[in-house]
Each structure stands twice: as C-alpha cells, then as structure tokens.
Amino acid sequence: GAGVSQSPSNKVTEKGKDVELRCDPISGHTALYWYRQSLGQGLEFLIYFQGNSAPDKSGLPSDRFSAERTGGSVSTLTIQRTQQEDSAVYLCASSPRQGIYGYTFGSGTRLTVV
Amino acid sequence: KNEVEQSPQNLTAQEGEFITINCSYSVGISALHWLQQHPGGGIVSLFMLSSGKKKHGRLIATINIQEKHSSLHITASHPRDSAVYICADYSGGGADGLTFGKGTHLIIQP
C-alpha cells in the first residue's frame, strides 16, 4: 500500500481481556517495528522484524506481549490479560531495510484499558 | 548509552513567529530524523539528515555533527503547525538503531 496502515485506530477494552493490533507495512519493506507511546513519554521500542529472521523482542515489557509477522508482511501485536498500564498509543513503522533509510510510521492504535 | 534531549518541552507561539526546536544527542550518529506527530497519534517523517541543512517549504533542519546538535526551524508559523515534534537519532545501537527524544509540544495560536 501507499503507507503503513494500522487497525483499529482506537480500541477500548476491559482489564484482563486480550487485544490484537494489526500493522500492514509498505509493500516491499522488509523491516517492521512496533513502538509504544505512553502519555507524556517518548516512543518506546517493543519489537523488530527483519525479513524472515527471528524477531528482536528485546523491548517487549512482559510475556503478556507477543507479536508475529506472517509472510514477511502483515504483523499482529497481541497483548494478553491487558492491564491499565498498557493504555498507550501503539505505533508501527516500516523501512526498506534496517538502518537510516525511509522509516514510515503508521497512524497508530490508541489503546485504552478500562 | 545514547541520550537525546529536546528543548523546549512545550512551546506556545503566535501565528507568524519564527520557531526553533533544539535536539542534542550524546553519541556520534549516522543520521538524525525529525518527526511530526499530530493529535491522534500518526507520525510523519519530516527530515533525515546527517550533515548540513535541509529545507522543505517553511521547515528547515540543521545539524552540527561536532557539537552533536540539531535544530528544527519553522518560518511564518501557522496554527496547522501545532503538533509534537520529535527528534530521533540513528546510531546503529539496539534493534532499531533509533533513540527518540521525548518531543516538543508546539502550539501556534492564531
């Protein structure tokens, strides 16, 4: 597609429920990143996919968070047993490859856990 | 550990004013990004620069590698420029190689 597409744009969920956030990167971009932005905070790196390599999960805050990327394209970030502190904007970005070139961000998913 | 500091954190100005947002980093970098985030969360990449100066419309970004400092300038500011401006440097460390500043919240009043 023309840009990075994220869905849903907004999600309100009850504490304890699982949520799935979707990211559709730019076609041909091999690198895909998930970030979290909590209120008043900078972007926090969560996970990085490069092609078909095993993802770098070093930024995931707990084992309730997981992500997968199917066919080297669409990615899903799953948060299990959501907590109120998970409320944040979750941003996805893609680039042609890892490095300084052409990061494109999606519009984000605003997650609110009540 | 690379740190990226932005100043000011918040800036309110009148329409038409010349705006400067500053970004300092602690580790030598390959490139620095300036990003714009509007209410609602979406982020747009404004500039990527590794030396000198770049200009796009009313936006100008400069970088001084020796001083580890970059500035984003907005000329003839307009209310639609109201957004959070984030600098991020790419130094190659970590999975994504990026270290983000916390952003500058700019409000341009008509």
Coordinates of N, CA and C in Angstrom, one line a residue:
Chain A
G1 N 0.8 -1.2 0.0 CA 0.0 0.0 0.0 C 0.9 1.2 0.0
A2 N 0.2 2.4 0.0 CA 0.9 3.6 -0.2 C 1.6 4.0 1.1
G3 N 1.0 3.6 2.3 CA 1.6 3.9 3.6 C 1.5 2.7 4.5
V4 N 1.9 3.0 5.7 CA 1.7 2.0 6.8 C 0.3 2.1 7.3
S5 N -0.4 1.0 7.3 CA -1.8 1.0 7.8 C -1.9 0.2 9.1
Q6 N -2.5 0.9 10.1 CA -2.8 0.2 11.4 C -4.2 0.2 11.7
S7 N -4.6 -0.9 12.3 CA -6.0 -1.1 12.7 C -6.1 -1.9 14.0
P8 N -7.1 -1.6 14.9 CA -8.0 -0.4 14.7 C -7.3 0.9 15.1
S9 N -7.9 2.0 14.8 CA -7.3 3.3 15.2 C -7.5 3.5 16.6
N10 N -8.6 3.1 17.2 CA -8.9 3.2 18.6 C -9.5 1.9 19.1
K11 N -9.1 1.5 20.3 CA -9.6 0.3 20.9 C -9.7 0.5 22.4
V12 N -11.0 0.3 22.9 CA -11.2 0.3 24.3 C -11.5 -1.1 24.8
T13 N -10.8 -1.6 25.8 CA -11.0 -2.9 26.2 C -11.1 -3.0 27.7
E14 N -11.7 -4.0 28.2 CA -11.7 -4.2 29.7 C -10.5 -4.9 30.2
K15 N -10.1 -4.5 31.4 CA -8.9 -5.1 32.0 C -9.1 -6.6 32.0
G16 N -8.0 -7.3 31.6 CA -8.0 -8.7 31.7 C -8.3 -9.4 30.3
K17 N -8.8 -8.6 29.4 CA -9.1 -9.1 28.1 C -7.9 -9.1 27.2
D18 N -7.9 -9.9 26.1 CA -6.8 -9.9 25.2 C -7.1 -9.0 24.0
V19 N -6.1 -8.3 23.4 CA -6.3 -7.5 22.3 C -5.3 -7.8 21.2
E20 N -5.7 -7.6 19.9 CA -4.8 -7.7 18.8 C -4.8 -6.5 18.0
L21 N -3.6 -6.0 17.7 CA -3.4 -4.8 17.0 C -2.7 -5.2 15.7
R22 N -3.1 -4.6 14.6 CA -2.6 -5.0 13.3 C -1.8 -3.9 12.6
C23 N -0.8 -4.3 11.9 CA 0.0 -3.4 11.1 C 0.3 -4.0 9.7
D24 N 0.0 -3.2 8.7 CA 0.2 -3.6 7.3 C 1.3 -2.6 6.8
P25 N 2.5 -3.1 6.6 CA 3.6 -2.2 6.2 C 3.5 -1.8 4.7
I26 N 4.4 -1.0 4.3 CA 4.6 -0.6 2.9 C 5.1 -1.8 2.2
S27 N 4.5 -2.1 1.1 CA 4.9 -3.3 0.3 C 6.3 -3.2 -0.1
G28 N 7.0 -4.3 0.2 CA 8.5 -4.4 -0.1 C 9.4 -4.0 1.0
H29 N 8.8 -3.3 2.1 CA 9.6 -3.0 3.2 C 9.9 -4.3 4.0
T30 N 11.2 -4.6 4.2 CA 11.5 -5.8 4.9 C 11.6 -5.6 6.4
A31 N 11.8 -4.4 6.9 CA 11.9 -4.2 8.3 C 10.6 -3.6 8.9
L32 N 10.2 -4.1 10.0 CA 9.0 -3.6 10.6 C 9.2 -3.5 12.1
Y33 N 8.7 -2.4 12.7 CA 9.0 -2.1 14.1 C 7.7 -1.8 14.8
W34 N 7.6 -2.2 16.0 CA 6.5 -1.7 16.9 C 7.0 -0.9 18.0
Y35 N 6.3 0.2 18.3 CA 6.7 1.1 19.4 C 5.4 1.4 20.2
R36 N 5.7 1.8 21.5 CA 4.6 2.2 22.4 C 4.9 3.6 22.8
Q37 N 3.9 4.4 22.9 CA 4.0 5.8 23.4 C 3.0 6.0 24.5
S38 N 3.4 6.0 25.7 CA 2.5 6.2 26.8 C 2.4 7.8 27.0
L39 N 1.3 8.2 27.7 CA 1.1 9.6 27.9 C 2.3 10.3 28.4
G40 N 2.7 11.3 27.7 CA 3.8 12.2 28.2 C 5.2 11.5 28.1
Q41 N 5.2 10.4 27.5 CA 6.5 9.7 27.3 C 7.0 9.7 25.9
G42 N 8.2 9.4 25.7 CA 8.8 9.2 24.3 C 8.4 7.9 23.8
L43 N 8.8 7.6 22.5 CA 8.5 6.3 21.9 C 9.4 5.3 22.6
E44 N 8.8 4.1 22.9 CA 9.5 3.0 23.5 C 9.5 1.9 22.5
F45 N 10.7 1.4 22.1 CA 10.8 0.3 21.2 C 10.3 -1.0 21.8
L46 N 9.5 -1.7 21.0 CA 9.0 -3.0 21.5 C 9.6 -4.2 20.8
I47 N 9.5 -4.2 19.5 CA 9.9 -5.4 18.8 C 10.2 -5.0 17.3
Y48 N 11.1 -5.8 16.7 CA 11.6 -5.5 15.4 C 11.7 -6.8 14.6
F49 N 11.1 -6.7 13.4 CA 11.2 -7.8 12.4 C 12.0 -7.4 11.2
Q50 N 12.9 -8.3 10.8 CA 13.7 -8.1 9.6 C 13.5 -9.3 8.7
G51 N 12.8 -9.1 7.6 CA 12.6 -10.2 6.6 C 12.1 -11.5 7.3
N52 N 12.7 -12.6 7.1 CA 12.2 -13.9 7.7 C 13.1 -14.3 8.9
S53 N 13.9 -13.3 9.4 CA 14.7 -13.6 10.5 C 13.9 -13.6 11.8
A54 N 14.4 -14.3 12.8 CA 13.8 -14.3 14.1 C 13.7 -12.8 14.6
P55 N 12.5 -12.4 15.2 CA 12.4 -11.0 15.6 C 13.2 -10.7 16.8
D56 N 13.6 -9.5 16.9 CA 14.2 -9.0 18.1 C 13.2 -8.5 19.1
K57 N 13.0 -9.2 20.2 CA 11.9 -9.0 21.1 C 12.4 -8.2 22.4
S58 N 13.6 -7.7 22.3 CA 14.2 -7.1 23.5 C 13.5 -6.0 24.2
G59 N 12.5 -5.4 23.4 CA 11.8 -4.3 24.0 C 10.5 -4.7 24.6
L60 N 10.0 -5.9 24.5 CA 8.7 -6.3 25.0 C 8.7 -6.2 26.5
P61 N 7.8 -5.5 27.1 CA 7.8 -5.2 28.5 C 7.5 -6.4 29.4
S62 N 6.7 -7.4 28.9 CA 6.4 -8.5 29.7 C 6.0 -9.7 28.8
D63 N 5.8 -10.9 29.3 CA 5.5 -12.0 28.5 C 4.0 -12.0 28.1
R64 N 3.3 -10.9 28.5 CA 1.9 -10.8 28.0 C 1.9 -10.2 26.6
F65 N 3.0 -9.7 26.2 CA 3.1 -9.1 24.9 C 3.8 -10.1 23.9
S66 N 3.2 -10.2 22.7 CA 3.8 -11.0 21.7 C 3.5 -10.4 20.3
A67 N 4.3 -10.8 19.4 CA 4.0 -10.3 18.0 C 4.4 -11.3 17.0
E68 N 3.7 -11.3 15.9 CA 4.1 -12.2 14.8 C 4.0 -11.4 13.5
R69 N 4.7 -11.9 12.5 CA 4.7 -11.3 11.2 C 4.5 -12.4 10.2
T70 N 3.4 -12.4 9.5 CA 3.1 -13.5 8.6 C 3.6 -13.2 7.2
G71 N 4.3 -14.1 6.6 CA 4.7 -14.0 5.2 C 5.6 -12.8 4.9
G72 N 6.2 -12.3 6.0 CA 7.1 -11.1 5.8 C 6.4 -9.8 5.6
S73 N 5.0 -9.8 5.8 CA 4.3 -8.6 5.5 C 3.5 -8.2 6.8
V74 N 2.2 -8.5 6.9 CA 1.4 -8.0 8.0 C 1.9 -8.5 9.3
S75 N 1.8 -7.6 10.3 CA 2.2 -8.0 11.7 C 1.0 -7.8 12.6
T76 N 1.0 -8.6 13.6 CA 0.0 -8.5 14.7 C 0.7 -8.5 16.0
L77 N 0.4 -7.4 16.8 CA 0.9 -7.3 18.2 C -0.3 -7.8 19.1
T78 N 0.0 -8.7 19.9 CA -1.1 -9.3 20.8 C -0.7 -8.9 22.3
I79 N -1.6 -8.4 23.0 CA -1.5 -8.2 24.4 C -2.5 -9.0 25.2
Q80 N -2.0 -9.9 26.0 CA -2.9 -10.8 26.7 C -3.1 -10.2 28.1
R81 N -4.3 -10.5 28.6 CA -4.7 -10.1 30.0 C -4.3 -8.6 30.2
T82 N -4.9 -7.8 29.4 CA -4.5 -6.3 29.5 C -4.6 -5.7 30.8
Q83 N -3.7 -4.8 31.1 CA -3.7 -4.1 32.4 C -3.9 -2.6 32.0
Q84 N -4.2 -1.8 33.0 CA -4.4 -0.4 32.8 C -3.2 0.3 32.3
E85 N -2.0 -0.2 32.8 CA -0.8 0.5 32.3 C -0.4 0.2 30.9
D86 N -1.2 -0.7 30.3 CA -1.0 -1.0 28.8 C -1.6 0.1 28.0
S87 N -2.4 1.0 28.6 CA -3.0 2.1 27.8 C -2.0 2.9 27.2
A88 N -2.0 3.1 25.9 CA -1.0 3.9 25.2 C -1.3 3.9 23.7
V89 N -0.5 4.7 23.0 CA -0.6 4.6 21.5 C 0.4 3.6 21.0
Y90 N 0.0 2.7 20.2 CA 0.9 1.7 19.7 C 1.2 2.0 18.2
L91 N 2.4 2.3 17.9 CA 2.8 2.7 16.6 C 3.6 1.6 15.9
C92 N 3.4 1.5 14.6 CA 4.1 0.6 13.8 C 4.9 1.4 12.7
A93 N 6.1 1.0 12.4 CA 6.8 1.6 11.3 C 7.5 0.6 10.5
S94 N 7.7 0.9 9.2 CA 8.5 0.0 8.3 C 9.5 0.8 7.6
S95 N 10.5 0.1 7.1 CA 11.6 0.7 6.3 C 12.1 -0.4 5.3
P96 N 12.7 0.1 4.3 CA 13.2 -0.9 3.2 C 14.1 -1.9 3.8
R97 N 14.9 -1.5 4.8 CA 15.8 -2.4 5.5 C 16.2 -1.8 6.8
Q98 N 16.8 -2.5 7.7 CA 17.2 -1.9 8.9 C 18.2 -0.8 8.6
G99 N 18.0 0.3 9.3 CA 19.0 1.4 9.1 C 18.4 2.7 9.0
I100 N 19.1 3.6 8.4 CA 18.6 5.0 8.5 C 17.7 5.4 7.4
Y101 N 17.4 4.5 6.5 CA 16.6 4.9 5.3 C 15.1 4.7 5.5
G102 N 14.4 5.8 5.2 CA 13.0 5.7 4.9 C 12.1 5.1 5.9
Y103 N 12.2 5.4 7.2 CA 11.2 5.0 8.2 C 9.9 5.6 7.8
T104 N 8.8 4.8 7.8 CA 7.5 5.3 7.6 C 6.6 4.8 8.7
F105 N 6.0 5.7 9.4 CA 5.1 5.3 10.6 C 3.7 5.2 10.2
G106 N 3.0 4.4 10.8 CA 1.5 4.3 10.7 C 0.9 5.4 11.6
S107 N -0.4 5.4 11.6 CA -1.2 6.4 12.4 C -1.4 6.0 13.8
G108 N -1.1 4.7 14.1 CA -1.1 4.3 15.5 C -2.5 3.7 15.9
T109 N -2.5 2.9 16.9 CA -3.7 2.4 17.6 C -3.7 3.0 19.0
R110 N -4.7 3.7 19.3 CA -4.9 4.2 20.7 C -5.6 3.2 21.5
L111 N -4.9 2.6 22.4 CA -5.5 1.5 23.3 C -5.8 2.1 24.7
T112 N -7.0 1.9 25.1 CA -7.5 2.3 26.4 C -8.0 1.1 27.1
V113 N -7.4 0.8 28.3 CA -7.8 -0.3 29.1 C -8.6 0.2 30.3
V114 N -9.8 -0.2 30.4 CA -10.7 0.4 31.5 C -11.0 -0.7 32.5
Chain B
K1 N 25.5 4.8 26.6 CA 24.1 4.8 26.2 C 23.8 6.2 25.6
N2 N 23.2 6.1 24.5 CA 22.9 7.4 23.8 C 21.7 8.0 24.4
E3 N 21.7 9.3 24.6 CA 20.6 10.1 25.1 C 20.3 11.2 24.2
V4 N 19.0 11.4 24.0 CA 18.6 12.5 23.1 C 17.7 13.5 23.9
E5 N 18.1 14.7 23.9 CA 17.4 15.7 24.7 C 16.9 16.8 23.8
Q6 N 15.6 17.1 24.0 CA 15.0 18.1 23.2 C 14.6 19.3 24.1
S7 N 14.6 20.5 23.5 CA 14.2 21.7 24.2 C 13.6 22.6 23.2
P8 N 12.5 23.4 23.6 CA 11.9 23.2 24.9 C 10.9 22.0 24.9
Q9 N 10.4 21.7 26.0 CA 9.4 20.6 26.1 C 8.0 21.0 25.5
N10 N 7.7 22.3 25.9 CA 6.5 22.9 25.4 C 6.8 24.3 24.9
L11 N 6.1 24.6 23.8 CA 6.3 26.0 23.2 C 4.9 26.5 22.7
T12 N 4.5 27.6 23.1 CA 3.3 28.3 22.6 C 3.7 29.6 22.0
A13 N 3.3 29.8 20.7 CA 3.7 31.0 20.0 C 2.6 31.5 19.2
Q14 N 2.7 32.7 18.7 CA 1.7 33.4 17.9 C 1.9 33.1 16.4
E15 N 0.8 33.0 15.7 CA 0.9 32.8 14.3 C 1.9 33.8 13.6
G16 N 2.8 33.3 12.8 CA 3.7 34.1 12.1 C 5.1 34.1 12.7
E17 N 5.2 33.7 14.0 CA 6.5 33.7 14.6 C 7.5 32.7 14.1
F18 N 8.7 32.9 14.2 CA 9.8 32.0 13.8 C 10.0 31.1 15.0
I19 N 10.0 29.8 14.7 CA 10.1 28.8 15.8 C 11.4 28.0 15.6
T20 N 12.0 27.7 16.8 CA 13.2 26.9 16.8 C 13.0 25.8 17.9
I21 N 13.3 24.6 17.5 CA 13.2 23.5 18.4 C 14.6 22.8 18.3
N22 N 15.2 22.5 19.5 CA 16.5 22.0 19.6 C 16.6 20.6 20.0
C23 N 17.7 19.9 19.5 CA 17.9 18.5 19.8 C 19.4 18.3 20.0
S24 N 19.7 17.7 21.2 CA 21.1 17.3 21.4 C 21.2 15.8 21.7
Y25 N 22.3 15.3 21.3 CA 22.5 13.8 21.5 C 23.9 13.6 22.0
S26 N 24.1 12.4 22.6 CA 25.4 12.2 23.3 C 26.3 11.3 22.6
V27 N 25.8 10.5 21.6 CA 26.7 9.5 20.9 C 26.7 9.9 19.4
G28 N 27.9 9.8 18.8 CA 28.0 10.0 17.4 C 27.0 9.2 16.6
I29 N 26.4 9.9 15.6 CA 25.3 9.2 14.9 C 25.6 9.1 13.4
S30 N 24.8 8.3 12.8 CA 24.8 8.2 11.3 C 23.8 9.2 10.7
A31 N 22.7 9.4 11.4 CA 21.7 10.3 10.8 C 20.7 10.7 11.9
L32 N 20.1 11.8 11.7 CA 19.1 12.3 12.6 C 17.8 12.5 11.9
H33 N 16.7 12.1 12.5 CA 15.4 12.3 12.0 C 14.6 13.3 12.8
W34 N 13.8 14.1 12.1 CA 12.8 14.9 12.7 C 11.5 14.4 12.3
L35 N 10.6 14.2 13.3 CA 9.3 13.6 13.0 C 8.2 14.6 13.6
Q36 N 7.1 14.5 13.0 CA 5.9 15.3 13.4 C 4.8 14.4 13.7
Q37 N 4.2 14.7 14.9 CA 3.1 13.8 15.4 C 1.9 14.8 15.7
H38 N 0.9 14.6 15.0 CA -0.3 15.4 15.2 C -1.2 14.7 16.2
P39 N -2.1 15.5 16.8 CA -3.1 14.9 17.7 C -3.8 13.7 17.0
G40 N -4.0 12.6 17.7 CA -4.5 11.4 17.1 C -3.4 10.4 16.9
G41 N -2.1 10.8 16.9 CA -1.0 9.8 17.1 C -0.1 9.6 15.9
G42 N -0.6 9.8 14.6 CA 0.2 9.4 13.5 C 1.4 10.2 13.4
I43 N 2.5 9.6 12.9 CA 3.8 10.3 12.8 C 4.2 10.4 11.4
V44 N 4.7 11.6 11.1 CA 5.2 11.8 9.7 C 6.7 12.1 9.8
S45 N 7.4 11.5 8.9 CA 8.9 11.9 8.9 C 9.1 13.2 8.1
L46 N 9.7 14.1 8.7 CA 9.9 15.4 8.1 C 11.3 15.5 7.4
F47 N 12.3 15.1 8.1 CA 13.6 15.2 7.6 C 14.5 14.0 8.1
M48 N 15.4 13.6 7.3 CA 16.5 12.8 7.8 C 17.8 13.5 7.3
L49 N 18.7 13.8 8.2 CA 19.9 14.5 7.8 C 21.1 14.0 8.5
S50 N 22.2 14.0 7.9 CA 23.5 13.6 8.5 C 24.5 14.7 8.5
S51 N 24.2 15.8 7.8 CA 25.2 16.9 7.8 C 24.4 18.1 7.2
G52 N 24.9 19.3 7.6 CA 24.5 20.5 6.9 C 23.0 20.9 7.2
K53 N 22.3 21.1 6.2 CA 21.0 21.7 6.3 C 20.0 21.2 5.2
K54 N 18.8 21.0 5.6 CA 17.7 20.7 4.6 C 16.5 21.6 4.8
K55 N 15.9 21.9 3.7 CA 14.7 22.8 3.7 C 13.6 22.1 2.9
H56 N 12.4 22.3 3.6 CA 11.2 21.8 2.9 C 10.1 22.7 3.2
G57 N 9.7 23.6 2.2 CA 8.7 24.6 2.5 C 9.1 25.5 3.6
R58 N 8.3 25.6 4.6 CA 8.6 26.6 5.7 C 9.5 25.9 6.8
L59 N 9.8 24.7 6.6 CA 10.6 23.9 7.6 C 12.1 23.8 7.2
I60 N 13.0 24.1 8.1 CA 14.4 24.0 7.9 C 15.0 23.2 9.0
A61 N 15.8 22.2 8.7 CA 16.5 21.4 9.7 C 18.0 21.6 9.5
T62 N 18.7 21.8 10.6 CA 20.2 21.9 10.5 C 20.8 20.9 11.5
I63 N 22.0 20.5 11.3 CA 22.7 19.6 12.2 C 24.2 20.0 12.2
N64 N 24.8 20.0 13.5 CA 26.2 20.3 13.7 C 26.8 19.0 14.3
I65 N 27.4 18.2 13.5 CA 27.9 16.9 14.0 C 28.9 17.1 15.1
Q66 N 29.8 18.1 15.0 CA 30.8 18.3 16.0 C 30.2 18.7 17.4
E67 N 29.2 19.5 17.3 CA 28.5 19.8 18.6 C 27.4 18.9 19.0
K68 N 27.1 17.9 18.2 CA 26.1 16.9 18.5 C 24.8 17.6 18.8
H69 N 24.4 18.4 17.8 CA 23.2 19.3 18.0 C 22.5 19.5 16.7
S70 N 21.2 19.4 16.7 CA 20.3 19.7 15.6 C 19.2 20.7 15.9
S71 N 18.8 21.5 15.0 CA 17.7 22.4 15.2 C 16.6 22.2 14.1
L72 N 15.4 22.4 14.5 CA 14.3 22.4 13.5 C 13.7 23.8 13.6
H73 N 13.6 24.5 12.5 CA 13.1 25.8 12.4 C 11.8 25.8 11.6
I74 N 10.8 26.6 12.0 CA 9.6 26.8 11.3 C 9.5 28.3 11.0
T75 N 9.4 28.7 9.8 CA 9.3 30.1 9.4 C 7.8 30.4 9.2
A76 N 7.3 31.6 9.5 CA 6.0 32.0 9.3 C 5.0 31.0 9.8
S77 N 5.1 30.7 11.1 CA 4.4 29.6 11.7 C 2.9 29.8 11.6
H78 N 2.1 28.7 11.5 CA 0.7 28.7 11.3 C 0.1 27.7 12.3
P79 N -1.2 28.0 12.7 CA -1.8 27.0 13.6 C -1.8 25.6 13.2
R80 N -1.7 25.3 11.9 CA -1.7 23.9 11.5 C -0.3 23.3 11.7
D81 N 0.7 24.1 12.1 CA 2.0 23.5 12.5 C 1.9 23.0 14.0
S82 N 0.8 23.2 14.7 CA 0.7 22.7 16.0 C 0.8 21.2 16.0
A83 N 1.7 20.7 16.8 CA 2.0 19.2 16.8 C 3.1 19.0 17.8
V84 N 3.4 17.7 18.0 CA 4.6 17.3 18.7 C 5.7 17.0 17.7
Y85 N 6.8 17.6 17.9 CA 8.0 17.4 17.1 C 9.0 16.6 17.8
I86 N 9.4 15.5 17.2 CA 10.3 14.5 17.8 C 11.6 14.4 17.0
C87 N 12.7 14.4 17.7 CA 13.9 14.1 17.0 C 14.4 12.7 17.4
A88 N 14.9 12.0 16.5 CA 15.4 10.6 16.8 C 16.7 10.4 16.0
D89 N 17.7 9.9 16.8 CA 19.0 9.7 16.1 C 19.2 8.3 15.8
Y90 N 19.8 8.0 14.7 CA 20.2 6.6 14.3 C 21.6 6.5 14.6
S91 N 22.0 5.6 15.6 CA 23.4 5.4 15.9 C 23.7 4.0 15.7
G92 N 22.8 3.2 15.3 CA 23.0 1.8 15.0 C 22.9 0.9 16.2
G93 N 22.8 1.4 17.4 CA 22.7 0.6 18.5 C 21.3 0.1 18.7
G94 N 21.2 -1.1 19.3 CA 19.8 -1.7 19.5 C 19.2 -2.2 18.2
A95 N 18.1 -2.8 18.4 CA 17.5 -3.5 17.3 C 17.1 -2.5 16.2
D96 N 16.5 -1.4 16.6 CA 16.0 -0.4 15.6 C 17.0 0.7 15.4
G97 N 18.0 0.8 16.2 CA 19.1 1.8 16.0 C 18.7 3.2 16.3
L98 N 17.4 3.4 16.8 CA 17.0 4.7 17.0 C 16.9 5.0 18.5
T99 N 17.2 6.2 18.8 CA 17.0 6.8 20.1 C 16.1 8.0 20.0
F100 N 15.0 8.0 20.6 CA 14.0 9.1 20.4 C 14.1 10.1 21.6
G101 N 13.9 11.4 21.2 CA 13.7 12.4 22.2 C 12.3 12.3 22.7
K102 N 11.9 13.0 23.8 CA 10.6 13.0 24.3 C 9.6 13.9 23.6
G103 N 10.1 14.7 22.7 CA 9.2 15.5 21.9 C 9.1 16.9 22.4
T104 N 8.8 17.8 21.5 CA 8.4 19.2 21.9 C 7.0 19.5 21.4
H105 N 6.2 19.9 22.4 CA 4.7 20.1 22.1 C 4.6 21.6 21.7
L106 N 4.3 21.8 20.4 CA 4.2 23.1 19.9 C 2.7 23.5 19.6
I107 N 2.4 24.7 20.1 CA 1.0 25.2 19.9 C 1.2 26.6 19.2
I108 N 0.6 26.8 18.1 CA 0.6 28.0 17.4 C -0.8 28.6 17.5
Q109 N -0.8 29.8 18.1 CA -2.1 30.4 18.3 C -2.4 31.4 17.2
P110 N -3.7 31.5 16.7 CA -4.0 32.4 15.7 C -4.0 33.8 16.2

